[in-house]
Amino acid sequence: VITAAAILGDSSYLLLKQAILEHTGLAYYSGKDDDLASRLARRMIARGARTCGSYLKMLDDPPEMDLLVAELTIGETYFFRHAEQFEALRQAVIPDLLTRNRARRRLRIWSAGCATGAEPYSLALLLWQDFGPALAGWDVRIVGTDINQAFLERAREARFNEWAFREAPPGFTDQYFVRAGKEWVLRREFTSWVSFRHHNLVQDEPPFGGHAEPADLILCRNVLIYFGPRIFARTAARLWDALAEGGWLVVGHSEPNQQVFSEFRTVQISGQTAYQKLAGGVANPGRGPAISRPKAAESGFATANAVTVAATAPAPAIAPPTSRTVRRPAPVSALHPALKTPQPAADATVAGARRLADGGKWQEAARRCRVLLGASTLDAAAHFTYALILEHSGRAGEVQPALERAIYLDREFALAHFYMGLCLYRRRSFRKARRCFQNVLDLLRSRRDDEPVPHGDGITNAELAELARMHLALLEQP
Ligand SMILES: C[S@@+](CC[C@H](N)C(=O)[O-])C[C@H]1O[C@@H](n2cnc3c(N)ncnc32)[C@H](O)[C@@H]1O
């Protein structure tokens, strides 16, 4: 039986390794020969291959290549992975696309390197939950692709174990899934927008762009990290080609790269980087003068000088990502920028509740808020914090009253009006939601653009105003 050591000593090993890395792009293995050899050994034993040369020939047979790919790829994924990125999609990217595409009423999304499907399904649930009314009558398609056929089969079943929900809010599975033994299957009504297709990012024609219709949004997260610089750059160019004018690209947390994505406009949304394809590109360092602000006509953000920042070196984040943003489990602050930064000493007790929430201790955080509110029912910030904790704890019915109390106590609490707008929108109370977003704009009118919003984790008045305008624009749609 062939062993990893024998594979490493085989004179054709390097040839075999090169062929595999060329096919998959997985430069990740270039310095991990022991790991690669032990994965190879499993397939070579299964096929009875005694030498690397003979196994290399077997790889001409696509099913064997698929089986080897299944050995080599790493399919780590879960629902709402990096919740902050989904929050950025919810706050800015999706509203922008809905505004942009309102005449065509069509939305095309590509989840490239989707593994077993948690990512495209998370997107579907986000669209359904937060933009359902705006998307009524729209033609929505979310295509998940991957090089690993076995992952795709699994993804099509929409079946997940508990591990896939490790960062999902309580009650999430009960709301959208049905139990199947130890696993959960996503209910059919939430899968209809999503389809899956085999695709190798290194060598296949992308399913969007070119002769096919372009994508409005591409998520390619935690895939490029495994590629070497050459394939990374080539893939970035292909993703650019696959996007529609004004379309968006979101890569994994550690994957933004100013040089590789220099054609794109770099946009910071509450500390998260997103890339937008704009005609004529943007002027980036080394390519001419930097454009600090897109023209209104170029972007659905119109006058946004807040949510959007053109690529200049180094990209000036509006709310710089901190270690908190990548901590696991997903902090409540990741879902709600308002909770990200503990408030100063005067607010210490509310800050304590926030810290508990950030640590995933929802029940304790909620309890702390109740104690706080028992001591002083007049603390608007405590009611607001409580509302966000309730929302994240799946207690949707109690969110609105808590926000109402915060607003009652502090009529000028812009962020509470904003969240109330989101809450009412979700409940399809459109007229009232419009009123809330309008309140936000009215309140912010007399405030300085670059000043931070109270309890807003560095988000500025101009940014919040832009978000409110985008949500108002959504509400204007027929
Ligand atoms: C770590 S998972 C990321 C899953 C998901 N995007 C996420 O962030 O949760 C990486 C995925 O990239 C896929 N992949 C690796 N090389 C690929 C290639 N050349 N073409 C397409 N997919 C590839 C792997 O099969 C795996 O499913």
Short mmCIF file of C-alpha atoms and ligand atoms in Angstrom, two decimals:
data_model
loop_
_atom_site.label_atom_id
_atom_site.label_comp_id
_atom_site.label_asym_id
_atom_site.label_seq_id
_atom_site.Cartn_x
_atom_site.Cartn_y
_atom_site.Cartn_z
CA VAL A 1 0.00 0.00 0.00
CA ILE A 2 1.41 3.35 -1.00
CA THR A 3 2.24 5.74 1.82
CA ALA A 4 2.62 9.51 2.01
CA ALA A 5 6.37 9.04 2.48
CA ALA A 6 6.60 6.93 -0.67
CA ILE A 7 4.65 9.56 -2.61
CA LEU A 8 7.04 12.27 -1.48
CA GLY A 9 9.99 10.14 -2.60
CA ASP A 10 8.47 9.40 -6.02
CA SER A 11 10.33 11.07 -8.90
CA SER A 12 7.04 12.14 -10.54
CA TYR A 13 5.59 13.67 -7.37
CA LEU A 14 6.48 17.24 -8.34
CA LEU A 15 4.90 16.80 -11.75
CA LEU A 16 1.73 15.47 -10.18
CA LYS A 17 1.69 18.27 -7.64
CA GLN A 18 2.13 20.88 -10.35
CA ALA A 19 -0.75 19.44 -12.39
CA ILE A 20 -3.04 19.49 -9.35
CA LEU A 21 -2.12 23.03 -8.37
CA GLU A 22 -2.61 24.22 -11.96
CA HIS A 23 -6.03 22.62 -12.15
CA THR A 24 -7.38 23.80 -8.81
CA GLY A 25 -5.37 26.94 -8.15
CA LEU A 26 -4.78 25.63 -4.63
CA ALA A 27 -1.33 27.13 -4.09
CA TYR A 28 -2.19 26.65 -0.44
CA TYR A 29 -0.60 23.21 -0.80
CA SER A 30 2.65 24.45 -2.33
CA GLY A 31 4.41 24.46 1.03
CA LYS A 32 2.34 21.68 2.58
CA ASP A 33 3.75 18.56 0.97
CA ASP A 34 3.05 16.24 3.89
CA ASP A 35 -0.58 17.23 3.95
CA LEU A 36 -0.92 16.99 0.16
CA ALA A 37 0.78 13.59 0.07
CA SER A 38 -1.46 12.09 2.73
CA ARG A 39 -4.59 13.30 0.90
CA LEU A 40 -3.17 11.94 -2.37
CA ALA A 41 -2.41 8.62 -0.69
CA ARG A 42 -6.11 8.14 0.12
CA ARG A 43 -7.09 8.44 -3.55
CA MET A 44 -4.11 6.47 -4.85
CA ILE A 45 -4.91 3.60 -2.49
CA ALA A 46 -8.57 3.69 -3.53
CA ARG A 47 -7.54 3.47 -7.19
CA GLY A 48 -4.68 1.03 -6.66
CA ALA A 49 -2.18 3.48 -8.16
CA ARG A 50 1.39 2.55 -7.25
CA THR A 51 3.21 5.57 -8.63
CA CYS A 52 2.55 9.28 -9.03
CA GLY A 53 3.00 8.88 -12.79
CA SER A 54 0.24 6.28 -13.07
CA TYR A 55 -2.07 8.33 -10.88
CA LEU A 56 -1.41 11.43 -12.97
CA LYS A 57 -2.77 9.54 -15.98
CA MET A 58 -5.88 8.58 -14.01
CA LEU A 59 -6.58 12.26 -13.44
CA ASP A 60 -7.45 12.66 -17.12
CA ASP A 61 -10.64 10.93 -16.13
CA PRO A 62 -12.94 13.73 -14.80
CA PRO A 63 -14.62 11.62 -12.09
CA GLU A 64 -11.22 10.84 -10.55
CA MET A 65 -10.27 14.52 -10.64
CA ASP A 66 -13.57 15.27 -8.86
CA LEU A 67 -12.79 12.70 -6.17
CA LEU A 68 -9.32 14.13 -5.66
CA VAL A 69 -10.73 17.68 -5.53
CA ALA A 70 -13.11 16.46 -2.84
CA GLU A 71 -10.06 15.32 -0.85
CA LEU A 72 -8.24 18.61 -1.28
CA THR A 73 -10.80 21.34 -0.87
CA ILE A 74 -11.72 22.83 2.46
CA GLY A 75 -15.41 23.52 2.77
CA GLU A 76 -15.59 25.42 6.02
CA THR A 77 -18.81 27.43 5.91
CA TYR A 78 -21.81 28.35 8.05
CA PHE A 79 -24.85 30.56 8.00
CA PHE A 80 -24.17 34.29 8.19
CA ARG A 81 -20.44 33.70 8.38
CA HIS A 82 -18.92 37.11 9.12
CA ALA A 83 -22.26 38.60 10.01
CA GLU A 84 -20.77 42.10 9.65
CA GLN A 85 -20.51 41.54 5.92
CA PHE A 86 -24.15 40.51 5.69
CA GLU A 87 -25.01 43.60 7.68
CA ALA A 88 -23.12 45.72 5.13
CA LEU A 89 -25.07 44.01 2.36
CA ARG A 90 -28.30 44.69 4.18
CA GLN A 91 -27.53 48.30 4.96
CA ALA A 92 -26.01 49.49 1.73
CA VAL A 93 -25.31 47.04 -1.09
CA ILE A 94 -28.76 45.48 -1.52
CA PRO A 95 -30.62 48.82 -1.22
CA ASP A 96 -28.25 50.21 -3.85
CA LEU A 97 -28.94 47.29 -6.20
CA LEU A 98 -32.68 47.49 -5.69
CA THR A 99 -32.58 51.14 -6.61
CA ARG A 100 -30.31 50.51 -9.58
CA ASN A 101 -32.34 47.61 -11.00
CA ARG A 102 -35.81 48.89 -10.23
CA ALA A 103 -36.76 49.27 -13.91
CA ARG A 104 -35.67 45.73 -14.82
CA ARG A 105 -36.84 44.17 -11.55
CA ARG A 106 -34.12 41.59 -11.78
CA LEU A 107 -31.37 40.57 -9.40
CA ARG A 108 -28.50 38.22 -10.17
CA ILE A 109 -26.18 37.02 -7.46
CA TRP A 110 -23.20 34.69 -7.71
CA SER A 111 -21.80 32.93 -4.69
CA ALA A 112 -18.46 31.70 -6.07
CA GLY A 113 -16.89 28.93 -4.01
CA CYS A 114 -20.10 28.34 -2.10
CA ALA A 115 -19.10 24.99 -0.52
CA THR A 116 -22.19 23.27 0.93
CA GLY A 117 -24.46 26.26 0.37
CA ALA A 118 -24.77 28.16 3.65
CA GLU A 119 -23.62 31.35 1.95
CA PRO A 120 -26.12 31.51 -0.95
CA TYR A 121 -28.92 30.39 1.37
CA SER A 122 -27.96 33.05 3.92
CA LEU A 123 -28.28 35.59 1.14
CA ALA A 124 -31.67 34.24 0.12
CA LEU A 125 -32.89 34.48 3.71
CA LEU A 126 -31.55 37.99 4.09
CA LEU A 127 -33.32 39.07 0.91
CA TRP A 128 -36.52 37.37 1.90
CA GLN A 129 -36.53 38.65 5.45
CA ASP A 130 -35.37 42.21 4.94
CA PHE A 131 -36.34 43.02 1.37
CA GLY A 132 -39.26 40.70 0.70
CA PRO A 133 -41.79 43.45 0.02
CA ALA A 134 -39.43 45.41 -2.24
CA LEU A 135 -38.65 42.26 -4.21
CA ALA A 136 -42.25 41.23 -4.86
CA GLY A 137 -42.55 40.46 -8.56
CA TRP A 138 -38.79 40.53 -9.11
CA ASP A 139 -36.83 37.88 -10.96
CA VAL A 140 -34.22 36.90 -8.39
CA ARG A 141 -31.53 34.31 -9.01
CA ILE A 142 -28.73 33.29 -6.69
CA VAL A 143 -26.26 30.86 -8.23
CA GLY A 144 -23.86 28.99 -5.99
CA THR A 145 -20.83 27.45 -7.70
CA ASP A 146 -17.97 25.33 -6.50
CA ILE A 147 -15.23 23.08 -7.83
CA ASN A 148 -16.24 20.31 -5.41
CA GLN A 149 -19.12 18.22 -6.80
CA ALA A 150 -19.80 16.55 -3.47
CA PHE A 151 -20.30 19.93 -1.77
CA LEU A 152 -22.73 20.92 -4.50
CA GLU A 153 -24.78 17.76 -4.09
CA ARG A 154 -25.02 18.48 -0.41
CA ALA A 155 -25.90 22.12 -1.10
CA ARG A 156 -28.77 21.11 -3.38
CA GLU A 157 -30.26 19.09 -0.55
CA ALA A 158 -30.23 22.25 1.63
CA ARG A 159 -29.51 20.02 4.59
CA PHE A 160 -27.31 21.21 7.46
CA ASN A 161 -26.12 20.05 10.85
CA GLU A 162 -25.99 22.15 14.01
CA TRP A 163 -22.46 23.26 13.26
CA ALA A 164 -23.71 25.31 10.29
CA PHE A 165 -25.77 27.41 12.70
CA ARG A 166 -23.06 28.22 15.19
CA GLU A 167 -23.39 31.94 14.55
CA ALA A 168 -27.06 32.10 13.74
CA PRO A 169 -29.41 33.84 16.16
CA PRO A 170 -31.52 31.73 18.52
CA GLY A 171 -34.72 30.50 16.92
CA PHE A 172 -33.23 30.73 13.43
CA THR A 173 -33.52 27.04 12.65
CA ASP A 174 -37.10 26.78 13.93
CA GLN A 175 -38.08 29.72 11.80
CA TYR A 176 -36.73 28.57 8.45
CA PHE A 177 -35.92 24.85 8.66
CA VAL A 178 -37.57 21.54 9.33
CA ARG A 179 -35.83 18.96 11.44
CA ALA A 180 -34.59 15.77 9.81
CA GLY A 181 -33.05 13.58 12.51
CA LYS A 182 -29.95 15.38 13.72
CA GLU A 183 -30.01 17.76 10.79
CA TRP A 184 -32.10 20.61 9.51
CA VAL A 185 -33.52 21.06 6.01
CA LEU A 186 -34.26 24.52 4.71
CA ARG A 187 -37.95 24.92 3.91
CA ARG A 188 -38.67 24.81 0.20
CA GLU A 189 -40.11 28.29 -0.04
CA PHE A 190 -36.69 29.69 0.84
CA THR A 191 -34.74 27.67 -1.70
CA SER A 192 -36.53 28.71 -4.86
CA TRP A 193 -34.18 31.58 -5.73
CA VAL A 194 -31.09 29.44 -5.27
CA SER A 195 -29.47 27.01 -7.71
CA PHE A 196 -26.09 25.33 -7.88
CA ARG A 197 -23.66 24.64 -10.63
CA HIS A 198 -20.19 23.14 -10.95
CA HIS A 199 -17.56 25.73 -11.76
CA ASN A 200 -13.80 25.89 -11.48
CA LEU A 201 -12.73 29.49 -10.93
CA VAL A 202 -9.33 28.75 -12.41
CA GLN A 203 -10.38 27.57 -15.81
CA ASP A 204 -14.11 27.71 -16.49
CA GLU A 205 -16.09 30.42 -18.21
CA PRO A 206 -17.94 32.29 -15.44
CA PRO A 207 -21.69 31.70 -15.28
CA PHE A 208 -22.22 35.47 -15.50
CA GLY A 209 -20.89 38.15 -17.85
CA GLY A 210 -19.51 37.51 -21.33
CA HIS A 211 -22.26 35.83 -23.31
CA ALA A 212 -24.32 35.28 -20.18
CA GLU A 213 -26.13 38.05 -18.31
CA PRO A 214 -23.93 39.86 -15.81
CA ALA A 215 -24.11 39.50 -12.04
CA ASP A 216 -25.22 42.34 -9.79
CA LEU A 217 -23.43 40.98 -6.78
CA ILE A 218 -20.67 38.43 -6.38
CA LEU A 219 -19.65 36.90 -3.11
CA CYS A 220 -16.32 35.16 -3.39
CA ARG A 221 -15.33 34.73 0.21
CA ASN A 222 -12.60 32.60 1.71
CA VAL A 223 -11.68 31.09 -1.63
CA LEU A 224 -9.04 33.43 -3.05
CA ILE A 225 -7.01 32.97 0.10
CA TYR A 226 -6.07 29.47 -1.10
CA PHE A 227 -4.81 30.72 -4.47
CA GLY A 228 -1.34 32.00 -5.38
CA PRO A 229 -0.86 35.63 -6.48
CA ARG A 230 -1.11 34.91 -10.22
CA ILE A 231 -4.40 33.02 -10.03
CA PHE A 232 -5.71 35.42 -7.40
CA ALA A 233 -5.18 38.34 -9.81
CA ARG A 234 -6.60 36.46 -12.79
CA THR A 235 -9.68 35.46 -10.82
CA ALA A 236 -10.20 39.07 -9.70
CA ALA A 237 -10.16 40.15 -13.36
CA ARG A 238 -12.70 37.46 -14.24
CA LEU A 239 -14.97 38.53 -11.43
CA TRP A 240 -14.77 42.09 -12.76
CA ASP A 241 -15.83 40.81 -16.21
CA ALA A 242 -18.71 38.87 -14.72
CA LEU A 243 -20.19 41.93 -13.01
CA ALA A 244 -22.75 44.37 -14.34
CA GLU A 245 -21.93 48.04 -14.38
CA GLY A 246 -22.47 49.25 -10.81
CA GLY A 247 -22.32 45.68 -9.52
CA TRP A 248 -20.65 44.70 -6.27
CA LEU A 249 -18.01 42.23 -5.18
CA VAL A 250 -17.51 41.08 -1.60
CA VAL A 251 -14.48 38.96 -0.76
CA GLY A 252 -13.53 37.31 2.52
CA HIS A 253 -12.34 39.23 5.55
CA SER A 254 -8.66 38.69 4.90
CA GLU A 255 -8.87 38.93 1.13
CA PRO A 256 -9.19 42.62 0.25
CA ASN A 257 -6.17 43.66 -1.78
CA GLN A 258 -5.70 47.19 -2.95
CA GLN A 259 -3.52 46.24 -5.87
CA VAL A 260 -5.47 43.31 -7.21
CA PHE A 261 -8.82 45.06 -6.93
CA SER A 262 -7.51 48.41 -8.13
CA GLU A 263 -10.01 48.53 -11.01
CA PHE A 264 -12.84 48.57 -8.53
CA ARG A 265 -14.03 51.39 -6.40
CA THR A 266 -13.28 50.48 -2.80
CA VAL A 267 -16.16 51.16 -0.50
CA GLN A 268 -16.17 50.98 3.28
CA ILE A 269 -19.50 50.22 4.88
CA SER A 270 -19.40 50.24 8.67
CA GLY A 271 -15.86 48.94 8.58
CA GLN A 272 -16.46 46.30 5.90
CA THR A 273 -14.79 46.49 2.52
CA ALA A 274 -16.85 46.05 -0.63
CA TYR A 275 -15.83 46.62 -4.23
CA GLN A 276 -17.96 48.23 -6.87
CA LYS A 277 -17.51 48.11 -10.62
CA LEU A 278 -17.94 51.52 -12.14
CA ALA A 279 -17.60 52.46 -15.81
CA GLY A 280 -14.25 54.01 -16.55
CA GLY A 281 -12.99 52.50 -13.34
CA VAL A 282 -11.72 54.67 -10.56
CA ALA A 283 -8.49 56.49 -10.32
CA ASN A 284 -6.39 54.55 -7.90
CA PRO A 285 -2.89 55.13 -6.56
CA GLY A 286 -0.37 54.76 -9.29
CA ARG A 287 -3.05 55.11 -11.91
CA GLY A 288 -3.68 58.81 -11.74
CA PRO A 289 -5.32 61.20 -9.34
CA ALA A 290 -7.56 59.69 -6.73
CA ILE A 291 -11.25 60.41 -7.01
CA SER A 292 -12.53 60.97 -3.56
CA ARG A 293 -16.17 60.88 -4.40
CA PRO A 294 -18.18 59.21 -7.14
CA LYS A 295 -20.37 61.35 -9.32
CA ALA A 296 -24.01 61.17 -8.39
CA ALA A 297 -24.94 59.62 -11.70
CA GLU A 298 -22.39 56.86 -11.29
CA SER A 299 -23.68 55.49 -8.10
CA GLY A 300 -26.88 54.61 -6.42
CA PHE A 301 -25.34 56.28 -3.41
CA ALA A 302 -25.82 59.59 -5.16
CA THR A 303 -24.51 62.16 -2.74
CA ALA A 304 -22.88 59.66 -0.46
CA ASN A 305 -19.60 60.88 0.82
CA ALA A 306 -20.06 58.85 3.90
CA VAL A 307 -20.85 55.27 3.15
CA THR A 308 -18.63 55.37 0.11
CA VAL A 309 -14.95 56.05 -0.13
CA ALA A 310 -13.04 55.77 -3.35
CA ALA A 311 -9.87 53.76 -3.25
CA THR A 312 -7.01 55.81 -1.99
CA ALA A 313 -4.07 54.37 -0.17
CA PRO A 314 -4.53 53.22 2.47
CA ALA A 315 -8.30 52.87 2.16
CA PRO A 316 -9.67 55.19 4.84
CA ALA A 317 -12.20 53.13 6.68
CA ILE A 318 -15.11 55.05 8.06
CA ALA A 319 -15.54 52.65 10.91
CA PRO A 320 -12.26 50.77 10.87
CA PRO A 321 -12.55 47.03 11.38
CA THR A 322 -11.33 46.06 14.78
CA SER A 323 -10.52 42.72 16.29
CA ARG A 324 -14.04 42.79 17.64
CA THR A 325 -15.42 42.51 14.14
CA VAL A 326 -13.91 39.10 13.60
CA ARG A 327 -14.46 37.65 17.01
CA ARG A 328 -16.55 34.53 17.32
CA PRO A 329 -19.28 33.87 18.07
CA ALA A 330 -20.66 36.78 16.07
CA PRO A 331 -21.06 39.66 18.44
CA VAL A 332 -24.39 41.32 18.50
CA SER A 333 -22.45 44.40 17.54
CA ALA A 334 -21.59 42.75 14.28
CA LEU A 335 -25.24 42.68 13.42
CA HIS A 336 -25.91 46.09 14.81
CA PRO A 337 -23.22 48.69 14.39
CA ALA A 338 -24.83 50.64 17.15
CA LEU A 339 -23.62 48.08 19.63
CA LYS A 340 -20.07 47.80 18.49
CA THR A 341 -18.34 50.17 20.85
CA PRO A 342 -18.98 50.10 24.56
CA GLN A 343 -20.08 53.53 25.67
CA PRO A 344 -17.97 55.70 27.97
CA ALA A 345 -17.96 55.47 31.74
CA ALA A 346 -21.11 57.49 32.31
CA ASP A 347 -22.90 54.78 30.38
CA ALA A 348 -21.02 51.96 32.08
CA THR A 349 -23.97 49.77 32.89
CA VAL A 350 -25.35 49.82 29.37
CA ALA A 351 -21.80 49.14 28.20
CA GLY A 352 -21.76 46.08 30.47
CA ALA A 353 -24.88 44.72 28.79
CA ARG A 354 -23.31 45.32 25.41
CA ARG A 355 -20.16 43.48 26.38
CA LEU A 356 -22.22 40.50 27.48
CA ALA A 357 -24.08 40.58 24.18
CA ASP A 358 -20.80 40.78 22.30
CA GLY A 359 -19.67 37.67 24.12
CA GLY A 360 -22.78 35.87 22.91
CA LYS A 361 -24.34 35.86 26.39
CA TRP A 362 -27.72 36.96 25.19
CA GLN A 363 -29.81 35.93 28.11
CA GLU A 364 -27.47 37.54 30.58
CA ALA A 365 -27.28 40.69 28.48
CA ALA A 366 -31.06 40.88 28.33
CA ARG A 367 -31.25 40.28 32.08
CA ARG A 368 -28.71 43.04 32.71
CA CYS A 369 -30.81 45.40 30.61
CA ARG A 370 -33.92 44.51 32.57
CA VAL A 371 -32.11 45.20 35.84
CA LEU A 372 -30.92 48.50 34.46
CA LEU A 373 -34.37 49.41 33.31
CA GLY A 374 -35.80 48.36 36.66
CA ALA A 375 -33.52 50.89 38.33
CA SER A 376 -34.24 53.65 35.88
CA THR A 377 -36.94 53.34 33.31
CA LEU A 378 -35.88 56.67 31.87
CA ASP A 379 -32.68 55.51 30.24
CA ALA A 380 -33.27 55.75 26.47
CA ALA A 381 -29.95 54.11 25.63
CA ALA A 382 -30.79 51.11 27.80
CA HIS A 383 -34.15 50.66 26.07
CA PHE A 384 -32.42 50.92 22.71
CA THR A 385 -29.76 48.39 23.65
CA TYR A 386 -32.43 46.09 24.99
CA ALA A 387 -34.31 46.36 21.69
CA LEU A 388 -31.28 45.26 19.68
CA ILE A 389 -30.55 42.40 22.04
CA LEU A 390 -34.16 41.27 21.81
CA GLU A 391 -33.99 41.34 18.06
CA HIS A 392 -30.87 39.25 17.99
CA SER A 393 -32.39 36.84 20.49
CA GLY A 394 -35.24 36.14 18.10
CA ARG A 395 -37.80 38.00 20.27
CA ALA A 396 -38.99 40.11 17.35
CA GLY A 397 -42.34 40.89 18.91
CA GLU A 398 -40.75 42.79 21.79
CA VAL A 399 -38.41 44.91 19.71
CA GLN A 400 -40.84 47.57 18.60
CA PRO A 401 -42.14 48.44 22.10
CA ALA A 402 -38.56 48.74 23.36
CA LEU A 403 -37.65 51.07 20.51
CA GLU A 404 -40.82 53.05 21.10
CA ARG A 405 -39.78 53.59 24.70
CA ALA A 406 -36.31 54.74 23.64
CA ILE A 407 -37.83 57.25 21.22
CA TYR A 408 -40.44 58.37 23.72
CA LEU A 409 -37.66 59.17 26.20
CA ASP A 410 -35.42 60.81 23.65
CA ARG A 411 -37.23 62.15 20.61
CA GLU A 412 -33.90 63.07 19.06
CA PHE A 413 -32.49 59.53 19.17
CA ALA A 414 -31.79 59.27 15.43
CA LEU A 415 -30.50 55.72 15.48
CA ALA A 416 -33.58 54.49 17.35
CA HIS A 417 -35.78 56.09 14.67
CA PHE A 418 -33.68 54.34 12.03
CA TYR A 419 -34.01 50.90 13.62
CA MET A 420 -37.70 51.53 14.16
CA GLY A 421 -37.92 52.17 10.41
CA LEU A 422 -36.23 48.83 9.68
CA CYS A 423 -38.50 47.07 12.16
CA LEU A 424 -41.67 48.54 10.64
CA TYR A 425 -40.48 47.86 7.12
CA ARG A 426 -40.01 44.21 7.99
CA ARG A 427 -43.55 44.17 9.34
CA ARG A 428 -44.71 45.72 6.10
CA SER A 429 -45.91 48.91 7.81
CA PHE A 430 -44.53 50.94 4.96
CA ARG A 431 -46.18 54.27 5.69
CA LYS A 432 -44.92 54.26 9.26
CA ALA A 433 -41.49 53.06 8.19
CA ARG A 434 -41.26 55.96 5.74
CA ARG A 435 -42.12 58.34 8.55
CA CYS A 436 -39.27 56.94 10.66
CA PHE A 437 -36.65 57.29 7.93
CA GLN A 438 -37.93 60.80 7.30
CA ASN A 439 -37.56 61.54 11.02
CA VAL A 440 -33.93 60.45 10.79
CA LEU A 441 -33.31 62.92 7.97
CA ASP A 442 -35.16 65.71 9.78
CA LEU A 443 -33.14 65.14 12.93
CA LEU A 444 -29.83 64.97 11.14
CA ARG A 445 -30.39 68.05 9.03
CA SER A 446 -29.23 70.38 11.78
CA ARG A 447 -26.25 68.22 12.74
CA ARG A 448 -22.77 68.25 11.31
CA ASP A 449 -22.13 65.67 8.58
CA ASP A 450 -18.86 64.37 9.96
CA GLU A 451 -19.96 64.08 13.59
CA PRO A 452 -20.55 60.59 14.98
CA VAL A 453 -24.12 59.51 15.65
CA PRO A 454 -24.69 58.91 19.39
CA HIS A 455 -24.47 55.16 20.14
CA GLY A 456 -23.54 54.58 16.50
CA ASP A 457 -20.05 53.14 16.80
CA GLY A 458 -18.41 55.85 14.76
CA ILE A 459 -21.04 55.94 12.03
CA THR A 460 -21.38 59.61 11.06
CA ASN A 461 -24.50 61.70 10.62
CA ALA A 462 -23.88 61.80 6.86
CA GLU A 463 -23.62 58.00 6.71
CA LEU A 464 -26.80 57.48 8.65
CA ALA A 465 -28.59 60.04 6.51
CA GLU A 466 -27.46 58.22 3.38
CA LEU A 467 -28.75 54.91 4.73
CA ALA A 468 -32.08 56.51 5.60
CA ARG A 469 -32.29 57.98 2.08
CA MET A 470 -31.61 54.60 0.52
CA HIS A 471 -34.35 52.97 2.55
CA LEU A 472 -36.72 55.79 1.63
CA ALA A 473 -35.87 55.24 -2.03
CA LEU A 474 -36.76 51.56 -1.60
CA LEU A 475 -40.08 52.53 -0.11
CA GLU A 476 -40.81 54.80 -3.06
CA GLN A 477 -40.66 51.85 -5.45
CA PRO A 478 -43.97 50.75 -6.89
C1 LIG B 1 -13.63 27.79 2.79
S1 LIG B 1 -14.82 27.46 1.58
C2 LIG B 1 -15.69 28.98 1.51
C3 LIG B 1 -17.17 28.80 1.50
C4 LIG B 1 -17.97 30.08 1.54
N1 LIG B 1 -17.63 30.96 0.46
C5 LIG B 1 -17.79 30.78 2.87
O1 LIG B 1 -17.05 31.76 2.97
O2 LIG B 1 -18.42 30.36 3.85
C6 LIG B 1 -13.84 27.49 0.10
C7 LIG B 1 -14.52 26.87 -1.09
O3 LIG B 1 -13.81 27.21 -2.28
C8 LIG B 1 -13.89 26.10 -3.15
N2 LIG B 1 -12.83 26.18 -4.17
C9 LIG B 1 -11.51 25.94 -4.00
N3 LIG B 1 -10.88 26.05 -5.18
C10 LIG B 1 -11.80 26.38 -6.10
C11 LIG B 1 -11.76 26.63 -7.49
N4 LIG B 1 -10.63 26.55 -8.19
N5 LIG B 1 -12.92 26.93 -8.12
C12 LIG B 1 -14.09 27.01 -7.43
N6 LIG B 1 -14.19 26.76 -6.12
C13 LIG B 1 -13.05 26.47 -5.46
C14 LIG B 1 -13.76 24.92 -2.22
O4 LIG B 1 -14.26 23.73 -2.78
C15 LIG B 1 -14.58 25.36 -1.01
O5 LIG B 1 -15.89 24.93 -1.08
#
